[in-house]
Short mmCIF file of C-alpha atoms in Angstrom, two decimals:
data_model
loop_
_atom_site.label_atom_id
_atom_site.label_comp_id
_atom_site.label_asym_id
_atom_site.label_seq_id
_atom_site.Cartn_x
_atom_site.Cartn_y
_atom_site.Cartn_z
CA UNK X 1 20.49 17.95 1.92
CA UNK X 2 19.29 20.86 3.56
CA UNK X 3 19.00 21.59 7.80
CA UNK X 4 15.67 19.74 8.77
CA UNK X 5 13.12 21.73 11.12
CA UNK X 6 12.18 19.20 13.75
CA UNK X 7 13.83 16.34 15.35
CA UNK X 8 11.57 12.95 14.64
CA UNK X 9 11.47 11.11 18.00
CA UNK X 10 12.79 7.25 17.63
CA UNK X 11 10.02 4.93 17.99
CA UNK X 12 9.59 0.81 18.45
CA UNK X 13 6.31 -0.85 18.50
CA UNK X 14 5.26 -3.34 21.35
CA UNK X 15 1.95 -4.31 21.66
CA UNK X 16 0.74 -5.09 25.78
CA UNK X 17 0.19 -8.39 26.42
CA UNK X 18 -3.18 -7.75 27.56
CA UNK X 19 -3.84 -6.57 24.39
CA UNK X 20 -2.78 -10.43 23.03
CA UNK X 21 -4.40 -12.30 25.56
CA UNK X 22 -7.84 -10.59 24.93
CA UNK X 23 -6.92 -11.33 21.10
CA UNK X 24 -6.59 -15.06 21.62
CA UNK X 25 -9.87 -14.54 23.86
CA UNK X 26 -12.05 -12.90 21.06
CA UNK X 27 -10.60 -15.56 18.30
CA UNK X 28 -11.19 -18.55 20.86
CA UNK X 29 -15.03 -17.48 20.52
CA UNK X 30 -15.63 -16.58 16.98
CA UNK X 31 -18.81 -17.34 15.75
CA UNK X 32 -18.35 -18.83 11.70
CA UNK X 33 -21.09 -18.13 9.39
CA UNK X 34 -22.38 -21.12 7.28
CA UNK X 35 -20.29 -21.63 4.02
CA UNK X 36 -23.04 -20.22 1.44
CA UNK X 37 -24.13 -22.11 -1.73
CA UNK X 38 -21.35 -22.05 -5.18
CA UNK X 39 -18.12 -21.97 -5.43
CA UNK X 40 -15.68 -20.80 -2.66
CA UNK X 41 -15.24 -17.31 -2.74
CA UNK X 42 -17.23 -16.36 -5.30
CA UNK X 43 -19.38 -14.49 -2.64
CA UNK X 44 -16.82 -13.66 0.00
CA UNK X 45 -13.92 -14.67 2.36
CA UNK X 46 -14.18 -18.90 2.02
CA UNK X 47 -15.36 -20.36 5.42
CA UNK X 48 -13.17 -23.09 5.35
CA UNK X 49 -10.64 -21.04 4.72
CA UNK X 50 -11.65 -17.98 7.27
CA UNK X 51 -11.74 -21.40 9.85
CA UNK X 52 -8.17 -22.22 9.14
CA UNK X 53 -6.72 -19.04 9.51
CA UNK X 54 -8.38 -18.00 12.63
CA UNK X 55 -7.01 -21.26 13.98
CA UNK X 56 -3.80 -21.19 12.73
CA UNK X 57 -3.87 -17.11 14.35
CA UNK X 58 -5.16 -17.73 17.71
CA UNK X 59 -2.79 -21.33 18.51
CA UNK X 60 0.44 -20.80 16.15
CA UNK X 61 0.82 -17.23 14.63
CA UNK X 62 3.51 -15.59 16.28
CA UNK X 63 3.00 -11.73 16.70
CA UNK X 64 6.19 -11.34 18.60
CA UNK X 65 8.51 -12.05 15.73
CA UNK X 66 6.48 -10.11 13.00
CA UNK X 67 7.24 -7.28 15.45
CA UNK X 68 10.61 -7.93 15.94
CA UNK X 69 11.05 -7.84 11.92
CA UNK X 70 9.26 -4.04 11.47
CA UNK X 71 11.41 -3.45 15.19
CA UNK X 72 14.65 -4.53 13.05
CA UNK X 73 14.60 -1.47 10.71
CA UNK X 74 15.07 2.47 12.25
CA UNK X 75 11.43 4.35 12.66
CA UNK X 76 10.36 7.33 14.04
CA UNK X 77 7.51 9.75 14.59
CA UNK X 78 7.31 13.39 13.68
CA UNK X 79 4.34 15.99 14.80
CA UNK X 80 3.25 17.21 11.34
CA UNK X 81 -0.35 18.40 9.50
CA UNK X 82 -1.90 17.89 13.37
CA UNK X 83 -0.78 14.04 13.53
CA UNK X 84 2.09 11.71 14.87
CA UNK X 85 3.28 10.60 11.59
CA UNK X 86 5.08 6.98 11.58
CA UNK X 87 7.66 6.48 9.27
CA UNK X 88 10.62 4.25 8.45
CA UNK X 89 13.67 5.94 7.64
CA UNK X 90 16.64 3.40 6.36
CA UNK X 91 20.26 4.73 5.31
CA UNK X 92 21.35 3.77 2.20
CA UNK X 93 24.85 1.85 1.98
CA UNK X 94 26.86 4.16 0.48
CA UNK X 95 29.94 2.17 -1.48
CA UNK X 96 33.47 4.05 -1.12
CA UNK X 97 33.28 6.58 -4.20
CA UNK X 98 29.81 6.56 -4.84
CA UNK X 99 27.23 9.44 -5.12
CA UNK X 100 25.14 9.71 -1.47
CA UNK X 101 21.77 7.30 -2.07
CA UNK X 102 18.81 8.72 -3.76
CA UNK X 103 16.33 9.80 -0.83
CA UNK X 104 13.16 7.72 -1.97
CA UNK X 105 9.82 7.83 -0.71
CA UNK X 106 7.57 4.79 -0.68
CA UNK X 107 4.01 4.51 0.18
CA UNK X 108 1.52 2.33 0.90
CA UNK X 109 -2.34 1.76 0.32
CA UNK X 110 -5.30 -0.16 1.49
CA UNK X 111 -5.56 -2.47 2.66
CA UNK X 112 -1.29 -2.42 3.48
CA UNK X 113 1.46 -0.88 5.63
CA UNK X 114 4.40 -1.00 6.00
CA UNK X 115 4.80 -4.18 6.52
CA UNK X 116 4.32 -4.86 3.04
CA UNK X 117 8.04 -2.68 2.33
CA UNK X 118 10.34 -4.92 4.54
CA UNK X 119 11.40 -7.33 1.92
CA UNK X 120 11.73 -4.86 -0.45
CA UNK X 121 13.76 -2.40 1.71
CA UNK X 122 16.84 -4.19 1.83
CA UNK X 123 17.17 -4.26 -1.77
CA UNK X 124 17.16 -0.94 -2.05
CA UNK X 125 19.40 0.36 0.33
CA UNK X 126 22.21 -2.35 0.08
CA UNK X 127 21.83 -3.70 -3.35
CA UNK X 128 25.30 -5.01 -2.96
CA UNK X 129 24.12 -7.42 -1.35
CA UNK X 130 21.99 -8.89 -3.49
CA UNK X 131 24.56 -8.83 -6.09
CA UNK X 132 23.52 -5.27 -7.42
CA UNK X 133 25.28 -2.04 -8.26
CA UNK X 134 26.36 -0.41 -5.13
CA UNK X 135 25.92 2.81 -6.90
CA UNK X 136 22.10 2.44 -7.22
CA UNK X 137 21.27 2.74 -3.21
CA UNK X 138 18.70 4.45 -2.00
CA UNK X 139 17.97 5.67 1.24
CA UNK X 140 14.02 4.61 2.38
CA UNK X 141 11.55 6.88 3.61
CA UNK X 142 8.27 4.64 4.24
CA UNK X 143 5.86 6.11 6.20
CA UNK X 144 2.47 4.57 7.55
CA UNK X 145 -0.17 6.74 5.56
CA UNK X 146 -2.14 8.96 7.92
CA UNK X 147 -5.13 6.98 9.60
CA UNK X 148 -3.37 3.79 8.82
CA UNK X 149 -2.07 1.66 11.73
CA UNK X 150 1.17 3.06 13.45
CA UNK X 151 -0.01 6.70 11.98
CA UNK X 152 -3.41 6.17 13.92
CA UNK X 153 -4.31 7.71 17.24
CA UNK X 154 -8.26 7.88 17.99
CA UNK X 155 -9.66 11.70 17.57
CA UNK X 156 -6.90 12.81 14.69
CA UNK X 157 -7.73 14.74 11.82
CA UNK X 158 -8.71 12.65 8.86
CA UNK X 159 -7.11 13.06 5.52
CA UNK X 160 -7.61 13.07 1.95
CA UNK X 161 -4.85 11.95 -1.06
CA UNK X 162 -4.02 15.71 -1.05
CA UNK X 163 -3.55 16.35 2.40
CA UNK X 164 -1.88 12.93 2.56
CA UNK X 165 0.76 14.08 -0.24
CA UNK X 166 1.30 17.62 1.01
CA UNK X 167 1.99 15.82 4.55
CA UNK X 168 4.80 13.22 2.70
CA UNK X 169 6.03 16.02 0.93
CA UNK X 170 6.84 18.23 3.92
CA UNK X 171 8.30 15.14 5.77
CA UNK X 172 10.88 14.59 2.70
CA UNK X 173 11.63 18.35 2.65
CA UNK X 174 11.47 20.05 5.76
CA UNK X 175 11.64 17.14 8.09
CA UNK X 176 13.95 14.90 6.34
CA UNK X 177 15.69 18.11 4.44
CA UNK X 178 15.58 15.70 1.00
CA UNK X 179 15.30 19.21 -1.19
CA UNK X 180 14.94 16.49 -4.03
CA UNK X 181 13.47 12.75 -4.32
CA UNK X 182 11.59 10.14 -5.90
CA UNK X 183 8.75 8.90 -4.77
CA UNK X 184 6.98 5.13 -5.44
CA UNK X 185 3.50 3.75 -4.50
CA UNK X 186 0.95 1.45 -5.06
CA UNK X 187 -3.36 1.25 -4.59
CA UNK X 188 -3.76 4.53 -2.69
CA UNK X 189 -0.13 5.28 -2.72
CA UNK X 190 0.01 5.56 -6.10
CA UNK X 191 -2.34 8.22 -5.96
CA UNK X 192 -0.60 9.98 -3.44
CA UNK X 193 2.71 9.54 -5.65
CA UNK X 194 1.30 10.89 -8.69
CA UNK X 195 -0.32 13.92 -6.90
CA UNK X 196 3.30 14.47 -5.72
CA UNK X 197 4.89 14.13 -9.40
CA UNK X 198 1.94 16.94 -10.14
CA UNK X 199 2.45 19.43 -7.66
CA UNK X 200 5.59 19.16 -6.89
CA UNK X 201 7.65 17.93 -9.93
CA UNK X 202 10.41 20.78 -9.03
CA UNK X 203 11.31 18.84 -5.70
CA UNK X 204 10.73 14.96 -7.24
CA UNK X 205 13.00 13.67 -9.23
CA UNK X 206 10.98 11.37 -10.71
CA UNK X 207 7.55 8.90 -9.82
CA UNK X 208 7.64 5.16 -9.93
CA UNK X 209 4.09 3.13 -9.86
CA UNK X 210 2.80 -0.40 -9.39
CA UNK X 211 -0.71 0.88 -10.23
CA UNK X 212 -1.71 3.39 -12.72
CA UNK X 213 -4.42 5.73 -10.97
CA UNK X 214 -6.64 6.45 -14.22
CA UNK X 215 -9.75 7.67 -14.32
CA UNK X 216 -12.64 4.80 -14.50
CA UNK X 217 -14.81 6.97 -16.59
CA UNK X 218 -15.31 4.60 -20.29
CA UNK X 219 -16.70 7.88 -22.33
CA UNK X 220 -12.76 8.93 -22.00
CA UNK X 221 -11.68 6.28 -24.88
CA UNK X 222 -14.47 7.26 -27.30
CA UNK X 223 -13.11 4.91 -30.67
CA UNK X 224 -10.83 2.24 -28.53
CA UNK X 225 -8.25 0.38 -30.02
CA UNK X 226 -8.29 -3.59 -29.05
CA UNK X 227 -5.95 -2.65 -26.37
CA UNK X 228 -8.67 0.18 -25.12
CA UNK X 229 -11.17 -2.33 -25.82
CA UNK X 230 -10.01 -5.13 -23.59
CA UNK X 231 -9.21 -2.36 -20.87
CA UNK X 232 -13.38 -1.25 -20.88
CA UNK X 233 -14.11 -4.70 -20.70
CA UNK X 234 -11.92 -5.10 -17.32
CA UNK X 235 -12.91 -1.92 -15.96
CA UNK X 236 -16.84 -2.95 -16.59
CA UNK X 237 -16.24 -6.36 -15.01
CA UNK X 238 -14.46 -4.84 -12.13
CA UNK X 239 -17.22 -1.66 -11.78
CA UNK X 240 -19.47 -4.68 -11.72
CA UNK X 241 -18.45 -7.35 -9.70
CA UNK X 242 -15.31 -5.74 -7.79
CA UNK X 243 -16.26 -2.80 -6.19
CA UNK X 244 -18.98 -2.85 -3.09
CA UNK X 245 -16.11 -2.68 -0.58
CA UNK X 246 -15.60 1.05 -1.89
CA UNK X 247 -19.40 1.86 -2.18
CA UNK X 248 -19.54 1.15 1.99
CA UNK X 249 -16.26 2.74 2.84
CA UNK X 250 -16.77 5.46 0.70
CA UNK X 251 -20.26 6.18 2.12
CA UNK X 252 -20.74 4.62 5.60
CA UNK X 253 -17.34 4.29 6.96
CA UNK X 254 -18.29 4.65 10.18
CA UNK X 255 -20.82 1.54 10.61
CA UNK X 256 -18.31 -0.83 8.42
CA UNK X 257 -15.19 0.47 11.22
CA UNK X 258 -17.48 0.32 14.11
CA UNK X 259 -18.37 -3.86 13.05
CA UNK X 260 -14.91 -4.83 12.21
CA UNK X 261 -13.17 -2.82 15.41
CA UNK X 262 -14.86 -4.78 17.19
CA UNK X 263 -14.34 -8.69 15.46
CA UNK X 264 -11.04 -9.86 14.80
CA UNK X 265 -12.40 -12.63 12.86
CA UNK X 266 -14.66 -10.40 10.91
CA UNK X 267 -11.68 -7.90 10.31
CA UNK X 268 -9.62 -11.03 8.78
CA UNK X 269 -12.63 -11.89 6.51
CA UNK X 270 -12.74 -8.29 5.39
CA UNK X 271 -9.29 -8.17 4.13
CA UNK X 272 -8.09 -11.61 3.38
CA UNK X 273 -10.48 -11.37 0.50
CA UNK X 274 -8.62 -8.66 -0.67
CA UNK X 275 -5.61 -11.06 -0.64
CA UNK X 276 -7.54 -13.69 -2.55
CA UNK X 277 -8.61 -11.56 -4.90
CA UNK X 278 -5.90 -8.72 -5.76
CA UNK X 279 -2.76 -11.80 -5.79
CA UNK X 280 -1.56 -13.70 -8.36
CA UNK X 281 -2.86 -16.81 -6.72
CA UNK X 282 -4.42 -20.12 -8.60
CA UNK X 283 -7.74 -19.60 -6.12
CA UNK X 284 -6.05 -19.61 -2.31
CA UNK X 285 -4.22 -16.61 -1.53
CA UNK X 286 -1.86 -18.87 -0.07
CA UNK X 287 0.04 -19.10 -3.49
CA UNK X 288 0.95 -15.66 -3.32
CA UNK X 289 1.72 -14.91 0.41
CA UNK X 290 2.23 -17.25 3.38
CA UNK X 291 -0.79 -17.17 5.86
CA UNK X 292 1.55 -15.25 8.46
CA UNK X 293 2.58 -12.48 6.16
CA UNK X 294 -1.43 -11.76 5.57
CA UNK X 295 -1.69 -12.15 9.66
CA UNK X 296 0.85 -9.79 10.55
CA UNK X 297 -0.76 -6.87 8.41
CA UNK X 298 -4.68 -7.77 9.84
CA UNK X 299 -3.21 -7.97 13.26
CA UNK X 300 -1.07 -4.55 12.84
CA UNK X 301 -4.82 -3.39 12.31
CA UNK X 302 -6.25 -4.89 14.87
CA UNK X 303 -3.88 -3.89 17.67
CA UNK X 304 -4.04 -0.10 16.05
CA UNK X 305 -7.40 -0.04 15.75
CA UNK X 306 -6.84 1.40 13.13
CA UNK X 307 -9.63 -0.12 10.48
CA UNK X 308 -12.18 2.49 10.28
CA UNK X 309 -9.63 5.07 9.85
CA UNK X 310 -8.19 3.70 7.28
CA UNK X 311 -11.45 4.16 5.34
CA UNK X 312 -11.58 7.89 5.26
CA UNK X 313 -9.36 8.26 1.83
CA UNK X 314 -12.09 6.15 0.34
CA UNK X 315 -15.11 8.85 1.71
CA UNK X 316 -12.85 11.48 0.76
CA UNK X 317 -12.40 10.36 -2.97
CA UNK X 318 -16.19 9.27 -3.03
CA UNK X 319 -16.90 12.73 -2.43
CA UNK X 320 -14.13 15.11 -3.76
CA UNK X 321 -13.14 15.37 -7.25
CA UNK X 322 -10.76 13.58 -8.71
CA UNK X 323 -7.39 13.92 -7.36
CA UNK X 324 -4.82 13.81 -10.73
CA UNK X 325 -6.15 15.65 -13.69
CA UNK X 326 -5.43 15.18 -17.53
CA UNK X 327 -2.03 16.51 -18.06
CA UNK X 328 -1.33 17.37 -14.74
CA UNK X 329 1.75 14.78 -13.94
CA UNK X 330 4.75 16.17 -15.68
CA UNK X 331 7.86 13.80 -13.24
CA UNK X 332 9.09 11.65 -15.06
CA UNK X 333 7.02 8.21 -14.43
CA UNK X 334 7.94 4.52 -14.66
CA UNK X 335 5.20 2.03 -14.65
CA UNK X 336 5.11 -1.90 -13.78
CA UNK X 337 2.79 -3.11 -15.37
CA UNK X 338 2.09 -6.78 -12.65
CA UNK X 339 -0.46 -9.05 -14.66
CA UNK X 340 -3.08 -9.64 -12.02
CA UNK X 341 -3.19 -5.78 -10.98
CA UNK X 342 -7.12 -4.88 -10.34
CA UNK X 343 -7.21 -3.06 -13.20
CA UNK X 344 -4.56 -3.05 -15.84
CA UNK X 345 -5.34 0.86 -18.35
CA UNK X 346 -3.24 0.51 -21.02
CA UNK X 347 -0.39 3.06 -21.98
CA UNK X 348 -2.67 5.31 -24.36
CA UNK X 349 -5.12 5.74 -21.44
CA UNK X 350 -2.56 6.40 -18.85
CA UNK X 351 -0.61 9.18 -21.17
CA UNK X 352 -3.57 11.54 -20.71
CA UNK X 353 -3.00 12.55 -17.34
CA UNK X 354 1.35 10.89 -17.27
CA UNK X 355 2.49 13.43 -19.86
CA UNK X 356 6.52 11.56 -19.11
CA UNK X 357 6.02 7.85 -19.04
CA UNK X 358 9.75 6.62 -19.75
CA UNK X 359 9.88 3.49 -18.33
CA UNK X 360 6.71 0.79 -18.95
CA UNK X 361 7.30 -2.75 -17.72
CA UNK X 362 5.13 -5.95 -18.40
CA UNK X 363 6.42 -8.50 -15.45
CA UNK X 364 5.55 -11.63 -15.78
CA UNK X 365 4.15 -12.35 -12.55
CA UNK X 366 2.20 -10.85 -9.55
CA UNK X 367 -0.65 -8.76 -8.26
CA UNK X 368 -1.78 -5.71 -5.98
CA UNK X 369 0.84 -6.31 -3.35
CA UNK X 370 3.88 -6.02 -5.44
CA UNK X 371 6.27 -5.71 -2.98
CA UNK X 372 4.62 -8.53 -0.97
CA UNK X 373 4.94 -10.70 -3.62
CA UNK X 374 7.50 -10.03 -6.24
CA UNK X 375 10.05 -7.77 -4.07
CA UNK X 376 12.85 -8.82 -6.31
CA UNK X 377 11.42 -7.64 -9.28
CA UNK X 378 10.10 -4.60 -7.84
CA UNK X 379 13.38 -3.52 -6.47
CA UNK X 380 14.98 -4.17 -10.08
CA UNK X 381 12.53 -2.37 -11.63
CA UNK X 382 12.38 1.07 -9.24
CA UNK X 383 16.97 0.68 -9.97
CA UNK X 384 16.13 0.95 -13.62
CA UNK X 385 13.74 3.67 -13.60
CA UNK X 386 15.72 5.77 -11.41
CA UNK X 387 19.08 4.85 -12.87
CA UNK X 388 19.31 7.81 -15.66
CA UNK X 389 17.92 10.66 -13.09
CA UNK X 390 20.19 10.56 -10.62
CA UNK X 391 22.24 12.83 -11.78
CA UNK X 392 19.52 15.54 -11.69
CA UNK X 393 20.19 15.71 -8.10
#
């Protein structure tokens, strides 16, 4: 560990009370649209549905105690790249004997936070406790992408994956003084982890992903195997059906932020759709994640404001090239493969741009939000990756 160049300031979130009274105020008077023609969801956020939850968030979700779970772990906030950067920083248990815990960086996407890591945390920094190898703990470094909710403040710069990485990185390094790490994501954090793996494969140790970030280009698999084939048939489908959310916030951010800054109702619509569709869920996203785990992330958005922000990496990517080139990720990479991930490339695909894939996992069960929804497997699957390169500390 080397001597870190600025002291991060402790931080603890508490939202005003105003700020939940004129919640319950805006909820109390949503206006529902009419539930359309087919079957639910097939053209957006269920009404039914939408009406449950808003009840069930303006007369029994408690915001108090999803605070008081994110208040439970150590964060902090660090001037860096022009921003306050949140981030959670949790000591690893270190068992008498045993090696210091691997520093590990995790990160976050759309439409998450850190909220999604708390269940997964644990696991990783006391394993013990969950009847694991003391000698695998980690010590967590989660930080609340810039733009994104608790790393939000109207008027900051806006970033791209790049800047985003480059930001991480310099936390870990100079910040933190982790001169070596590893570094897992998901959705955009996966991005930002394999940009990381690229550019600065001296300093990570090795990258860990929940989603591959391939190219969506189908002239790159010119003769496709049936593997290939089934993965062009996805990608068309999802090109197709899946993907007007990142037409608007990659072109008119603005006008999308400015509608659903200002509706709490029409913010939850927005993103619990994203929950019915990226989970491994039977048609409610209620099979996947209870209805106040979905709550707490929307209304972490809501009280940040933090919504049209948190479109800019889309604008950015929309029109920038693309941000992990063929060959260009030399860490070594682990993959979990979760069956209802948006888009599932298979391993020939993904070793174009990986050029170190050593760990590749099929699991069984889950979607998008993998450490939402299948923490324990997650956990167990970042040990085993990392496992064999610790001792390239």
């Amino acid at each position: 560990m080397t001597t870190p160049t600025r002291a991060p300031v402790p931080f603890r979130l508490h939202v005003p009370d105003d700020d939940l009274v004129d919640l319950h105020e805006r909820l109390a008077r949503t206006r529902f649209p009419e539930t359309p023609p087919g079957e639910p969801w097939a053209t957006g956020t269920d009404t039914a549905f939408l009406r449950e939850a808003i009840a069930h968030w303006k007369d029994r979700f408690d915001w108090r105690a999803q605070e008081a779970r994110l208040n439970a772990f150590p964060q902090f906030t660090v001037p860096i790249s022009g921003i306050d950067l949140h981030f959670l920083h949790v000591p690893g248990v270190r068992a008498p004997g045993a090696p210091e815990p691997m520093p590990l960086l995790l990160s976050h996407g759309w439409p998450g936070s850190v909220l999604e890591f708390l269940d997964l945390i644990p696991r990783l920094t006391d394993p013990a406790r969950f009847g694991g190898d003391p000698a695998d703990a980690f010590t967590v470094v989660a930080p609340s992408l810039p733009g994104y909710t608790l790393s939000y403040r109207p008027g900051q710069p806006r970033f791209a994956l790049p800047d985003i990485a480059r930001t991480f990185h310099e936390l870990m390094t100079e910040v933190l003084g982790y001169p070596r790490y590893g570094a897992q994501g998901g959705d955009w954090g996966s991005f930002v982890t394999a940009v990381l793996g690229a550019e600065h494969a001296d300093a990570v140790l090795g990258i860990h992903l929940n989603m591959m970030p391939v190219r969506r280009d189908a002239q790159t698999v010119a003769t496709p195997t049936p593997e290939e084939k089934r993965w062009l048939d996805e990608l068309a489908l999802f090109l197709k059906e899946e993907t007007g959310y990142q037409w608007i916030q990659g072109t008119r951010p603005h006008t999308l932020g400015a509608a659903l800054n200002d509706s709490p109702a029409g913010l939850a619509a927005w993103l619990f759709e994203k929950f019915q569709r990226w989970t491994d869920n039977r048609g409610d996203p209620r099979d996947a994640l209870s209805m106040d785990t979905m709550l707490a992330d929307i209304a972490l958005y809501w009280f940040t404001g933090a919504i049209g922000s948190s479109f800019w990496p889309y604008y950015a990517r929309m029109h920038g090239p693309w941000p992990i080139r063929d060959g260009g990720v030399g860490a070594p990479c682990g993959y979990a493969a979760f069956p209802r991930e948006i888009l599932r490339p298979p391993r020939s695909v993904c070793e174009r741009a990986f050029t170190d894939i050593r760990r590749w996992t099929e699991m069984p069960r889950g979607g998008h939000f993998a450490a939402l929804e299948q923490p324990e497997a997650l956990a167990h699957e970042i040990v085993e990756f990392f496992r064999p390169l610790r001792g390239a500390r």
